[in-house]
């Protein structure tokens, strides 16, 4: 058995999806914690301090490279799985079982992931990319808090962000449990707890994220 | 249960052979008893077609008691019909109402090509078994069946996995046409018994590789397989298969794997 085989085999691909997915879940937790600092409503003081740490600490910066590598692996293998699996049934069923045997979001991971990807492209080019560009070209960090406040005055931007959060929530309702199942940890004994924690996570984290643009738009925070 | 007769319209997949394109043919059957099995209803249809000088519908069946796994039919979009944990031969006509239209299709998966009408070629499953779904036994005197002690709950769990009849409903039901539930039942069954341990590592690798080679899709934990399996095989088996695979991947013991 070669590593190449493990990389390309069906179960090997699943394991990569699972490990990268879990890492992305951890990232979400940290990202959500840092950004939630805006809710102090202190003109962005606490948030800017935390963002400065995240943007300059060497350990975080190295982890960030890993994060991008994992995100790309997750996307590449996810899209490969999606494309390949579609070809495994040449003639479609005339009548489909639909929701009688499975959940719509479990069947839609590829589409949900693609929606997240489109959102991420917009999101990264709005905040992360200009900030890092400014840092590396010697112009220092940008005022991310001010950028958020300005960007989220536009209702279209707010709607796009809320839509992105909803896609993420459904992706996670399946993904959270699925990741443990893939690693072989979802034995019947733990199934209930993994599912419950998964659903709670999938609601709470995207909800907090969605409240951020909304809070700026509705001037809950200045 | 009250007995009743019914008239039905059937839309059945007709396909001459693997290469020809198939299509639906509409048939009408009358006075079907609610106590018939679904296959008996097909027998009535075929008798009728033969009497009319038409070609009967080809379908697979053997035991007609829910243990051989041959009776592959997707009925109104559901593998083996809508009754839970039931094979087509055990599905009774009381599951239908008078005047209903029933759509019957073969298992649809690239790894299960249609041979004729509702009959599909499931030899890909045989090749997966040949790749590792066995235990090697030395020749000589037969060993006493109880010579190796096995923990009761392990024996029970292995037995539950061994209940898989290899029907392929899991593949038919899976949006990815993945064979993971079948494979995981076979791997689990042997992984939980001491007799299966010498070949444990190669087994999982070789069987997964064979499954991929046969053109089945990859599992994405959708769970439709578990919902349609006539033997109630749980996706817990898939979790176990993944653990077995991880174990083999990080262990030198998998050298014998192809
Ligand atoms: C922050 C963003 C994301 C998080 C937290 C996340 C998380 C996860 C998790 C935990 C899984 C389950 C893994 C498993 O089944 O073992 C998963 C599956 C999947 N993800 Fe993502 N994901 C994210 C973004 C994306 C993106 C951008 C795509 C791109 C197209 C994508 C495509 C997929 C697909 C297709 C699957 C299903 C694969 C499978 O179940 O085997 N995801 N994701
Ligand atoms: S796991 Fe269930 S559905 Fe799949 S082949 Fe075995 S008995 Fe049939
Ligand atoms: S004919 Fe044997 S299981 Fe249905």
Short mmCIF file of C-alpha atoms and ligand atoms in Angstrom, two decimals:
data_model
loop_
_atom_site.label_atom_id
_atom_site.label_comp_id
_atom_site.label_asym_id
_atom_site.label_seq_id
_atom_site.Cartn_x
_atom_site.Cartn_y
_atom_site.Cartn_z
CA UNK A 1 0.00 0.00 0.00
CA UNK A 2 1.52 3.29 -1.06
CA UNK A 3 0.78 6.77 0.24
CA UNK A 4 -0.38 7.64 -3.25
CA UNK A 5 -3.01 4.96 -2.91
CA UNK A 6 -4.09 6.33 0.46
CA UNK A 7 -4.32 9.81 -1.08
CA UNK A 8 -6.51 8.71 -3.97
CA UNK A 9 -8.55 5.80 -2.60
CA UNK A 10 -12.14 6.48 -1.71
CA UNK A 11 -11.60 6.04 2.04
CA UNK A 12 -8.30 7.95 1.86
CA UNK A 13 -10.05 10.93 0.30
CA UNK A 14 -12.70 10.79 3.00
CA UNK A 15 -10.06 10.87 5.72
CA UNK A 16 -8.52 13.97 4.15
CA UNK A 17 -11.95 15.62 3.97
CA UNK A 18 -12.53 14.81 7.58
CA UNK A 19 -9.19 16.00 8.99
CA UNK A 20 -9.18 19.19 6.93
CA UNK A 21 -12.85 19.76 7.80
CA UNK A 22 -12.14 19.40 11.51
CA UNK A 23 -9.24 21.82 11.21
CA UNK A 24 -11.55 24.30 9.47
CA UNK A 25 -14.02 23.86 12.32
CA UNK A 26 -11.28 24.75 14.81
CA UNK A 27 -10.40 27.76 12.69
CA UNK A 28 -14.04 28.88 12.74
CA UNK A 29 -14.01 28.73 16.52
CA UNK A 30 -10.93 30.95 16.80
CA UNK A 31 -12.08 33.31 14.05
CA UNK A 32 -15.48 33.67 15.69
CA UNK A 33 -13.95 34.31 19.12
CA UNK A 34 -11.66 37.05 17.84
CA UNK A 35 -14.29 38.77 15.73
CA UNK A 36 -16.88 38.62 18.49
CA UNK A 37 -14.74 41.23 20.25
CA UNK A 38 -16.58 43.83 18.16
CA UNK A 39 -19.59 43.24 20.40
CA UNK A 40 -17.76 45.02 23.24
CA UNK A 41 -18.95 48.09 21.32
CA UNK A 42 -15.81 49.98 22.34
CA UNK A 43 -15.05 51.48 18.97
CA UNK A 44 -13.14 48.36 18.05
CA UNK A 45 -10.41 48.70 20.66
CA UNK A 46 -10.44 45.10 21.95
CA UNK A 47 -11.03 43.73 18.48
CA UNK A 48 -8.12 45.66 16.97
CA UNK A 49 -5.83 44.47 19.73
CA UNK A 50 -6.80 40.83 19.07
CA UNK A 51 -6.58 41.28 15.31
CA UNK A 52 -3.11 42.80 15.72
CA UNK A 53 -2.00 39.73 17.67
CA UNK A 54 -3.49 37.37 15.06
CA UNK A 55 -1.89 39.31 12.24
CA UNK A 56 1.61 39.58 13.66
CA UNK A 57 2.23 36.58 15.92
CA UNK A 58 4.68 34.24 14.22
CA UNK A 59 2.96 31.02 15.37
CA UNK A 60 -0.40 32.24 14.11
CA UNK A 61 1.11 33.33 10.81
CA UNK A 62 2.66 29.91 10.25
CA UNK A 63 -0.60 28.21 11.19
CA UNK A 64 -2.29 30.47 8.67
CA UNK A 65 -0.21 28.94 5.87
CA UNK A 66 -1.34 25.50 7.09
CA UNK A 67 -4.90 26.72 7.12
CA UNK A 68 -4.75 27.75 3.48
CA UNK A 69 -3.10 24.47 2.51
CA UNK A 70 -5.83 22.53 4.32
CA UNK A 71 -8.58 24.66 2.87
CA UNK A 72 -7.25 24.07 -0.65
CA UNK A 73 -6.95 20.32 0.00
CA UNK A 74 -10.52 20.27 1.34
CA UNK A 75 -11.79 22.11 -1.72
CA UNK A 76 -9.81 20.06 -4.26
CA UNK A 77 -10.73 16.68 -2.78
CA UNK A 78 -14.31 17.81 -2.12
CA UNK A 79 -14.79 18.86 -5.73
CA UNK A 80 -13.11 15.66 -6.97
CA UNK A 81 -15.42 13.53 -4.83
CA UNK A 82 -18.43 15.43 -6.03
CA UNK A 83 -17.50 15.19 -9.74
CA UNK A 84 -16.48 11.52 -9.55
CA UNK A 85 -19.50 10.41 -7.57
CA UNK A 86 -21.86 12.01 -10.07
CA UNK A 87 -20.47 9.71 -12.75
CA UNK A 88 -21.16 6.50 -10.80
CA UNK A 89 -24.76 6.34 -11.95
CA UNK A 90 -25.11 6.87 -15.70
CA UNK A 91 -28.87 6.42 -15.89
CA UNK A 92 -30.76 8.42 -13.26
CA UNK A 93 -33.80 7.02 -11.49
CA UNK A 94 -37.14 8.09 -12.95
CA UNK A 95 -38.55 8.30 -9.43
CA UNK A 96 -36.20 9.49 -6.70
CA UNK A 97 -36.43 8.53 -3.04
CA UNK A 98 -35.72 12.16 -2.15
CA UNK A 99 -36.09 12.99 1.51
CA UNK A 100 -37.56 9.61 2.44
CA UNK A 101 -34.15 8.00 2.89
CA UNK A 102 -31.73 10.90 3.45
CA UNK A 103 -31.46 14.57 4.29
CA UNK A 104 -31.24 17.18 1.54
CA UNK A 105 -28.21 18.85 3.10
CA UNK A 106 -26.33 15.54 3.24
CA UNK A 107 -26.91 15.16 -0.49
CA UNK A 108 -25.91 18.77 -1.19
CA UNK A 109 -22.43 19.04 0.35
CA UNK A 110 -20.83 19.85 -2.99
CA UNK A 111 -23.26 22.69 -3.72
CA UNK A 112 -23.11 24.03 -0.17
CA UNK A 113 -19.31 23.87 -0.27
CA UNK A 114 -19.25 25.74 -3.58
CA UNK A 115 -21.47 28.47 -2.12
CA UNK A 116 -19.07 28.75 0.82
CA UNK A 117 -16.17 28.93 -1.63
CA UNK A 118 -17.77 31.78 -3.59
CA UNK A 119 -18.42 33.59 -0.35
CA UNK A 120 -14.84 32.99 0.81
CA UNK A 121 -13.41 34.52 -2.37
CA UNK A 122 -15.41 37.70 -1.79
CA UNK A 123 -14.63 37.70 1.92
CA UNK A 124 -10.89 37.17 1.56
CA UNK A 125 -10.50 39.87 -1.06
CA UNK A 126 -12.47 42.31 1.09
CA UNK A 127 -10.48 41.98 4.32
CA UNK A 128 -7.64 39.49 4.56
CA UNK A 129 -5.93 40.17 1.23
CA UNK A 130 -5.74 43.99 1.41
CA UNK A 131 -4.57 43.82 5.03
CA UNK A 132 -1.75 41.35 4.35
CA UNK A 133 -0.82 43.28 1.22
CA UNK A 134 -0.54 46.47 3.18
CA UNK A 135 1.53 44.71 5.86
CA UNK A 136 3.98 43.12 3.44
CA UNK A 137 4.42 46.31 1.44
CA UNK A 138 5.45 48.11 4.61
CA UNK A 139 2.34 50.20 5.05
CA UNK A 140 1.32 48.52 8.30
CA UNK A 141 -1.96 46.97 9.32
CA UNK A 142 -5.22 48.37 8.04
CA UNK A 143 -8.10 49.53 10.22
CA UNK A 144 -10.13 46.33 9.89
CA UNK A 145 -12.80 47.56 12.28
CA UNK A 146 -13.38 50.68 10.21
CA UNK A 147 -13.40 48.61 7.01
CA UNK A 148 -16.09 46.35 8.46
CA UNK A 149 -18.18 49.26 9.64
CA UNK A 150 -18.06 50.82 6.19
CA UNK A 151 -18.60 47.61 4.21
CA UNK A 152 -21.62 46.57 6.25
CA UNK A 153 -23.54 49.77 5.58
CA UNK A 154 -24.40 48.23 2.22
CA UNK A 155 -27.45 45.98 2.44
CA UNK A 156 -26.26 43.83 -0.50
CA UNK A 157 -23.04 43.01 1.34
CA UNK A 158 -24.96 42.21 4.51
CA UNK A 159 -27.29 39.86 2.63
CA UNK A 160 -24.35 38.09 0.95
CA UNK A 161 -22.74 37.56 4.36
CA UNK A 162 -25.91 36.20 5.92
CA UNK A 163 -26.36 33.88 2.94
CA UNK A 164 -22.76 32.69 3.35
CA UNK A 165 -23.43 31.93 7.03
CA UNK A 166 -26.56 29.95 6.18
CA UNK A 167 -24.64 27.85 3.63
CA UNK A 168 -21.97 27.23 6.24
CA UNK A 169 -24.56 26.19 8.83
CA UNK A 170 -26.10 23.53 6.58
CA UNK A 171 -22.64 22.36 5.46
CA UNK A 172 -21.76 21.83 9.10
CA UNK A 173 -25.00 20.11 10.13
CA UNK A 174 -23.85 17.24 7.92
CA UNK A 175 -20.11 17.86 8.08
CA UNK A 176 -19.60 17.89 11.82
CA UNK A 177 -21.05 14.44 12.37
CA UNK A 178 -19.65 13.17 9.09
CA UNK A 179 -16.09 14.04 10.10
CA UNK A 180 -16.31 11.84 13.21
CA UNK A 181 -18.00 9.07 11.28
CA UNK A 182 -15.18 9.15 8.74
CA UNK A 183 -12.55 8.81 11.44
CA UNK A 184 -14.43 5.82 12.80
CA UNK A 185 -15.30 7.57 16.05
CA UNK A 186 -19.07 7.70 15.58
CA UNK A 187 -19.92 4.39 17.22
CA UNK A 188 -23.51 4.06 18.42
CA UNK A 189 -22.44 4.90 21.96
CA UNK A 190 -21.24 8.38 20.93
CA UNK A 191 -23.52 9.01 17.97
CA UNK A 192 -26.12 10.97 19.93
CA UNK A 193 -23.66 13.31 21.60
CA UNK A 194 -21.69 13.96 18.40
CA UNK A 195 -24.90 14.74 16.51
CA UNK A 196 -26.19 17.09 19.23
CA UNK A 197 -22.92 18.96 19.64
CA UNK A 198 -22.70 19.17 15.85
CA UNK A 199 -26.13 20.71 15.45
CA UNK A 200 -25.50 23.14 18.32
CA UNK A 201 -22.16 24.18 16.78
CA UNK A 202 -23.74 24.54 13.32
CA UNK A 203 -26.35 26.92 14.69
CA UNK A 204 -24.37 28.94 17.23
CA UNK A 205 -21.19 29.75 15.29
CA UNK A 206 -22.81 30.79 11.98
CA UNK A 207 -25.41 32.76 13.97
CA UNK A 208 -22.73 34.76 15.78
CA UNK A 209 -20.99 35.37 12.44
CA UNK A 210 -24.26 36.47 10.84
CA UNK A 211 -24.93 38.91 13.68
CA UNK A 212 -21.70 40.79 12.96
CA UNK A 213 -22.66 42.44 9.63
CA UNK A 214 -26.21 42.84 10.93
CA UNK A 215 -25.03 44.60 14.08
CA UNK A 216 -23.05 47.12 12.03
CA UNK A 217 -25.90 47.62 9.59
CA UNK A 218 -28.47 48.22 12.32
CA UNK A 219 -26.00 50.39 14.25
CA UNK A 220 -26.13 48.17 17.33
CA UNK A 221 -22.41 48.79 17.39
CA UNK A 222 -20.76 51.97 16.20
CA UNK B 1 -55.72 -7.49 7.96
CA UNK B 2 -58.61 -7.05 5.59
CA UNK B 3 -58.21 -8.74 2.23
CA UNK B 4 -58.86 -6.81 -0.98
CA UNK B 5 -58.22 -7.05 -4.69
CA UNK B 6 -56.75 -4.27 -6.79
CA UNK B 7 -56.15 -3.19 -10.34
CA UNK B 8 -52.78 -1.63 -10.99
CA UNK B 9 -50.84 0.20 -13.67
CA UNK B 10 -47.19 -0.79 -13.84
CA UNK B 11 -44.42 1.20 -15.46
CA UNK B 12 -41.59 -1.26 -15.80
CA UNK B 13 -38.07 -0.74 -17.14
CA UNK B 14 -37.49 -2.81 -20.28
CA UNK B 15 -33.97 -3.13 -21.64
CA UNK B 16 -32.93 -5.72 -24.20
CA UNK B 17 -29.30 -6.02 -23.11
CA UNK B 18 -26.44 -4.11 -21.54
CA UNK B 19 -25.69 -2.03 -24.63
CA UNK B 20 -29.16 -1.20 -25.78
CA UNK B 21 -30.97 1.84 -24.39
CA UNK B 22 -33.82 0.99 -22.07
CA UNK B 23 -37.28 2.54 -21.73
CA UNK B 24 -40.41 2.23 -19.63
CA UNK B 25 -43.23 -0.06 -20.74
CA UNK B 26 -46.73 0.33 -19.29
CA UNK B 27 -48.74 -2.74 -18.25
CA UNK B 28 -52.09 -3.26 -16.53
CA UNK B 29 -52.79 -6.06 -14.07
CA UNK B 30 -56.21 -6.89 -12.63
CA UNK B 31 -57.54 -8.57 -9.49
CA UNK B 32 -54.25 -8.61 -7.62
CA UNK B 33 -54.74 -9.95 -4.11
CA UNK B 34 -53.48 -7.84 -1.22
CA UNK B 35 -51.97 -11.03 0.15
CA UNK B 36 -49.68 -11.64 -2.79
CA UNK B 37 -46.03 -10.75 -2.57
CA UNK B 38 -44.66 -8.21 -5.02
CA UNK B 39 -42.91 -10.95 -6.98
CA UNK B 40 -46.12 -13.00 -7.18
CA UNK B 41 -47.75 -9.97 -8.71
CA UNK B 42 -44.93 -10.00 -11.30
CA UNK B 43 -45.59 -13.71 -11.89
CA UNK B 44 -49.21 -12.84 -12.68
CA UNK B 45 -48.02 -10.13 -15.06
CA UNK B 46 -45.62 -12.49 -16.82
CA UNK B 47 -48.26 -15.24 -17.19
CA UNK B 48 -50.50 -12.62 -18.75
CA UNK B 49 -47.75 -11.46 -21.11
CA UNK B 50 -46.95 -15.03 -22.15
CA UNK B 51 -50.65 -15.70 -22.82
CA UNK B 52 -50.74 -12.58 -24.98
CA UNK B 53 -47.69 -13.81 -26.87
CA UNK B 54 -45.53 -10.97 -25.56
CA UNK B 55 -42.12 -11.12 -23.95
CA UNK B 56 -42.22 -11.46 -20.15
CA UNK B 57 -40.28 -9.09 -17.90
CA UNK B 58 -36.93 -10.48 -16.76
CA UNK B 59 -36.31 -10.08 -13.02
CA UNK B 60 -34.00 -11.71 -10.48
CA UNK B 61 -35.26 -13.86 -7.62
CA UNK B 62 -34.35 -17.08 -5.91
CA UNK B 63 -35.30 -17.86 -2.31
CA UNK B 64 -38.39 -15.64 -2.08
CA UNK B 65 -37.96 -15.64 1.67
CA UNK B 66 -35.69 -12.67 2.19
CA UNK B 67 -32.34 -14.40 2.51
CA UNK B 68 -30.67 -14.69 -0.89
CA UNK B 69 -30.62 -11.02 -1.88
CA UNK B 70 -31.48 -11.57 -5.53
CA UNK B 71 -34.79 -9.69 -5.84
CA UNK B 72 -33.40 -6.34 -6.95
CA UNK B 73 -36.15 -3.87 -7.81
CA UNK B 74 -36.46 -0.16 -7.18
CA UNK B 75 -40.16 0.40 -6.56
CA UNK B 76 -41.44 3.98 -6.75
CA UNK B 77 -37.91 5.21 -6.13
CA UNK B 78 -37.31 2.94 -3.12
CA UNK B 79 -34.93 -0.03 -3.20
CA UNK B 80 -37.10 -3.07 -2.34
CA UNK B 81 -40.10 -0.80 -1.90
CA UNK B 82 -41.06 1.47 0.94
CA UNK B 83 -41.34 -1.08 3.74
CA UNK B 84 -38.45 -0.92 6.15
CA UNK B 85 -36.01 -3.82 6.39
CA UNK B 86 -37.87 -5.81 3.76
CA UNK B 87 -36.72 -7.41 0.51
CA UNK B 88 -38.90 -7.18 -2.61
CA UNK B 89 -39.99 -10.81 -2.21
CA UNK B 90 -41.22 -10.02 1.30
CA UNK B 91 -43.01 -6.87 0.25
CA UNK B 92 -46.73 -7.54 0.13
CA UNK B 93 -49.29 -6.04 -2.17
CA UNK B 94 -51.19 -4.65 0.81
CA UNK B 95 -48.57 -1.92 0.70
CA UNK B 96 -50.44 -0.60 -2.38
CA UNK B 97 -53.91 0.76 -3.08
CA UNK B 98 -56.39 -0.08 -5.82
CA UNK B 99 -55.77 1.98 -8.94
CA UNK B 100 -52.21 2.90 -8.06
CA UNK B 101 -49.44 3.35 -10.64
CA UNK B 102 -46.19 1.66 -9.64
CA UNK B 103 -42.84 2.49 -11.26
CA UNK B 104 -40.34 -0.38 -11.20
CA UNK B 105 -36.69 0.16 -12.12
CA UNK B 106 -33.52 -1.92 -11.85
CA UNK B 107 -30.68 -1.11 -9.41
CA UNK B 108 -28.99 1.80 -11.14
CA UNK B 109 -25.21 2.01 -10.76
CA UNK B 110 -22.40 1.98 -13.28
CA UNK B 111 -20.85 -0.91 -11.33
CA UNK B 112 -24.12 -2.90 -11.73
CA UNK B 113 -24.76 -2.91 -15.50
CA UNK B 114 -28.23 -4.03 -16.59
CA UNK B 115 -28.20 -7.50 -18.16
CA UNK B 116 -31.87 -7.44 -19.16
CA UNK B 117 -34.89 -5.50 -17.91
CA UNK B 118 -34.67 -5.58 -14.10
CA UNK B 119 -31.74 -8.01 -13.94
CA UNK B 120 -28.38 -6.43 -13.11
CA UNK B 121 -24.87 -7.87 -13.03
CA UNK B 122 -23.65 -7.84 -9.43
CA UNK B 123 -20.41 -9.76 -9.97
CA UNK B 124 -18.51 -6.66 -8.85
CA UNK B 125 -19.60 -7.69 -5.32
CA UNK B 126 -18.13 -11.16 -5.87
CA UNK B 127 -14.83 -9.64 -6.91
CA UNK B 128 -14.79 -7.46 -3.78
CA UNK B 129 -15.27 -10.59 -1.68
CA UNK B 130 -12.53 -12.39 -3.63
CA UNK B 131 -10.18 -9.50 -2.85
CA UNK B 132 -10.29 -10.24 0.88
CA UNK B 133 -13.67 -11.23 2.26
CA UNK B 134 -12.53 -14.64 3.45
CA UNK B 135 -10.41 -16.34 6.09
CA UNK B 136 -7.64 -18.77 5.21
CA UNK B 137 -7.91 -22.13 6.96
CA UNK B 138 -5.24 -24.81 7.09
CA UNK B 139 -6.25 -28.21 5.84
CA UNK B 140 -6.23 -31.19 8.18
CA UNK B 141 -8.69 -32.27 10.81
CA UNK B 142 -11.69 -30.03 11.26
CA UNK B 143 -11.11 -27.79 14.27
CA UNK B 144 -13.74 -27.84 16.98
CA UNK B 145 -16.09 -24.94 16.41
CA UNK B 146 -15.77 -23.77 20.00
CA UNK B 147 -11.98 -24.14 20.29
CA UNK B 148 -11.47 -20.37 20.16
CA UNK B 149 -13.37 -18.49 22.87
CA UNK B 150 -15.20 -15.41 21.57
CA UNK B 151 -16.69 -12.72 23.74
CA UNK B 152 -20.48 -12.87 23.58
CA UNK B 153 -21.11 -9.29 22.54
CA UNK B 154 -18.42 -9.47 19.86
CA UNK B 155 -20.00 -12.64 18.51
CA UNK B 156 -23.38 -10.90 18.47
CA UNK B 157 -22.05 -7.83 16.70
CA UNK B 158 -20.15 -9.91 14.16
CA UNK B 159 -23.35 -11.84 13.57
CA UNK B 160 -25.33 -8.65 13.02
CA UNK B 161 -22.79 -7.58 10.38
CA UNK B 162 -22.79 -11.04 8.83
CA UNK B 163 -26.54 -10.67 8.24
CA UNK B 164 -25.73 -8.75 5.02
CA UNK B 165 -27.13 -10.75 2.11
CA UNK B 166 -25.16 -8.91 -0.58
CA UNK B 167 -28.28 -7.67 -2.33
CA UNK B 168 -26.85 -4.31 -3.38
CA UNK B 169 -29.79 -2.21 -2.20
CA UNK B 170 -27.28 0.03 -0.43
CA UNK B 171 -25.60 0.79 -3.76
CA UNK B 172 -28.97 1.30 -5.45
CA UNK B 173 -30.09 3.71 -2.72
CA UNK B 174 -26.84 5.67 -2.39
CA UNK B 175 -26.73 8.97 -4.31
CA UNK B 176 -23.04 8.22 -4.92
CA UNK B 177 -23.67 4.56 -5.86
CA UNK B 178 -21.14 3.64 -3.18
CA UNK B 179 -20.75 0.07 -1.93
CA UNK B 180 -19.47 1.10 1.50
CA UNK B 181 -22.29 -0.40 3.56
CA UNK B 182 -21.86 -3.80 1.92
CA UNK B 183 -18.07 -3.60 2.18
CA UNK B 184 -18.17 -2.42 5.78
CA UNK B 185 -20.51 -5.25 6.78
CA UNK B 186 -18.13 -7.80 5.28
CA UNK B 187 -14.99 -6.22 6.77
CA UNK B 188 -16.64 -5.76 10.19
CA UNK B 189 -17.91 -9.30 10.32
CA UNK B 190 -14.39 -10.71 9.96
CA UNK B 191 -12.58 -7.96 11.89
CA UNK B 192 -14.56 -8.73 15.03
CA UNK B 193 -13.73 -12.42 15.07
CA UNK B 194 -10.35 -13.92 16.03
CA UNK B 195 -10.45 -16.10 12.90
CA UNK B 196 -10.33 -12.95 10.80
CA UNK B 197 -7.37 -11.30 12.50
CA UNK B 198 -4.39 -12.76 10.53
CA UNK B 199 -5.51 -11.13 7.28
CA UNK B 200 -7.14 -8.13 8.86
CA UNK B 201 -4.86 -5.40 7.51
CA UNK B 202 -4.58 -6.60 3.91
CA UNK B 203 -8.24 -7.40 3.85
CA UNK B 204 -9.47 -3.88 4.35
CA UNK B 205 -6.93 -2.36 1.94
CA UNK B 206 -7.54 -4.88 -0.82
CA UNK B 207 -11.30 -4.78 -0.52
CA UNK B 208 -11.42 -0.96 -0.59
CA UNK B 209 -9.10 -0.93 -3.62
CA UNK B 210 -11.24 -3.50 -5.41
CA UNK B 211 -14.38 -1.48 -4.64
CA UNK B 212 -12.75 1.61 -6.17
CA UNK B 213 -11.60 -0.37 -9.21
CA UNK B 214 -15.12 -1.65 -9.83
CA UNK B 215 -16.35 1.90 -10.29
CA UNK B 216 -18.45 2.38 -7.17
CA UNK B 217 -18.67 5.91 -5.79
CA UNK B 218 -17.08 7.17 -2.56
CA UNK B 219 -19.04 7.29 0.66
CA UNK B 220 -20.01 10.74 1.90
CA UNK B 221 -21.97 9.54 4.95
CA UNK B 222 -25.37 10.38 3.48
CA UNK B 223 -27.02 7.41 5.17
CA UNK B 224 -29.54 6.37 2.49
CA UNK B 225 -27.95 2.89 2.47
CA UNK B 226 -28.80 2.28 6.10
CA UNK B 227 -32.37 3.47 5.52
CA UNK B 228 -32.88 0.99 2.67
CA UNK B 229 -30.89 -2.05 3.84
CA UNK B 230 -33.24 -5.02 4.20
CA UNK B 231 -31.07 -6.49 6.96
CA UNK B 232 -30.73 -3.36 9.10
CA UNK B 233 -26.96 -3.10 8.64
CA UNK B 234 -25.95 0.05 10.53
CA UNK B 235 -23.55 2.71 9.23
CA UNK B 236 -21.66 2.07 12.43
CA UNK B 237 -20.05 -0.62 10.30
CA UNK B 238 -18.75 2.11 7.98
CA UNK B 239 -17.19 3.87 10.97
CA UNK B 240 -15.52 0.58 11.87
CA UNK B 241 -14.32 0.05 8.31
CA UNK B 242 -12.75 3.52 8.35
CA UNK B 243 -10.99 2.70 11.62
CA UNK B 244 -9.72 -0.56 10.13
CA UNK B 245 -8.46 1.35 7.09
CA UNK B 246 -6.71 3.98 9.23
CA UNK B 247 -5.12 1.21 11.27
CA UNK B 248 -3.88 -0.57 8.15
CA UNK B 249 -2.67 2.67 6.57
CA UNK B 250 -0.33 3.48 9.46
CA UNK B 251 0.80 -0.09 9.99
CA UNK B 252 3.50 -2.07 8.23
CA UNK B 253 1.24 -5.10 8.36
CA UNK B 254 -0.44 -3.92 5.21
CA UNK B 255 2.60 -4.73 3.02
CA UNK B 256 0.79 -7.67 1.51
CA UNK B 257 -1.88 -5.36 0.23
CA UNK B 258 -1.83 -4.70 -3.48
C1 LIG C 1 -14.88 27.10 6.61
C2 LIG C 1 -15.35 26.38 5.71
C3 LIG C 1 -15.62 24.88 5.74
C4 LIG C 1 -15.76 24.04 6.80
C5 LIG C 1 -15.69 24.34 8.27
C6 LIG C 1 -16.00 22.71 6.24
C7 LIG C 1 -16.20 21.55 6.98
C8 LIG C 1 -16.47 20.33 6.46
C9 LIG C 1 -16.58 19.12 7.20
C10 LIG C 1 -16.38 18.97 8.71
C11 LIG C 1 -16.87 18.12 6.33
C12 LIG C 1 -17.12 16.66 6.66
C13 LIG C 1 -15.93 15.82 6.35
C14 LIG C 1 -16.28 14.37 6.31
O1 LIG C 1 -17.30 14.01 5.74
O2 LIG C 1 -15.54 13.56 6.85
C15 LIG C 1 -16.98 18.69 5.03
C16 LIG C 1 -17.28 18.00 3.88
C17 LIG C 1 -17.30 18.54 2.62
N1 LIG C 1 -16.89 19.81 2.26
FE1 LIG C 1 -16.47 21.28 3.55
N2 LIG C 1 -16.01 22.78 4.88
C18 LIG C 1 -15.76 24.10 4.53
C19 LIG C 1 -15.64 24.61 3.25
C20 LIG C 1 -15.82 23.89 2.08
C21 LIG C 1 -15.57 24.42 0.78
C22 LIG C 1 -15.09 25.82 0.45
C23 LIG C 1 -15.85 23.41 -0.10
C24 LIG C 1 -15.65 23.57 -1.58
C25 LIG C 1 -16.24 23.25 -2.56
C26 LIG C 1 -16.29 22.24 0.66
C27 LIG C 1 -16.70 21.03 0.14
C28 LIG C 1 -17.04 19.93 0.89
C29 LIG C 1 -17.58 18.71 0.36
C30 LIG C 1 -17.89 18.41 -1.12
C31 LIG C 1 -17.75 17.84 1.44
C32 LIG C 1 -18.35 16.46 1.40
C33 LIG C 1 -17.29 15.44 1.25
C34 LIG C 1 -17.60 14.22 2.02
O3 LIG C 1 -18.53 14.20 2.83
O4 LIG C 1 -16.92 13.25 1.80
N3 LIG C 1 -16.23 22.57 2.01
N4 LIG C 1 -16.71 20.05 5.13
S1 LIG C 2 -25.47 -3.94 3.47
FE1 LIG C 2 -27.71 -4.31 3.41
S2 LIG C 2 -28.33 -3.33 1.48
FE2 LIG C 2 -26.12 -3.57 1.33
S3 LIG C 2 -25.77 -5.53 0.31
FE3 LIG C 2 -25.77 -5.98 2.53
S4 LIG C 2 -27.90 -6.50 3.00
FE4 LIG C 2 -27.96 -5.52 0.99
S1 LIG C 3 -35.73 -13.58 -3.59
FE1 LIG C 3 -34.24 -14.10 -2.08
S2 LIG C 3 -34.20 -12.28 -0.87
FE2 LIG C 3 -35.84 -11.88 -2.23
#
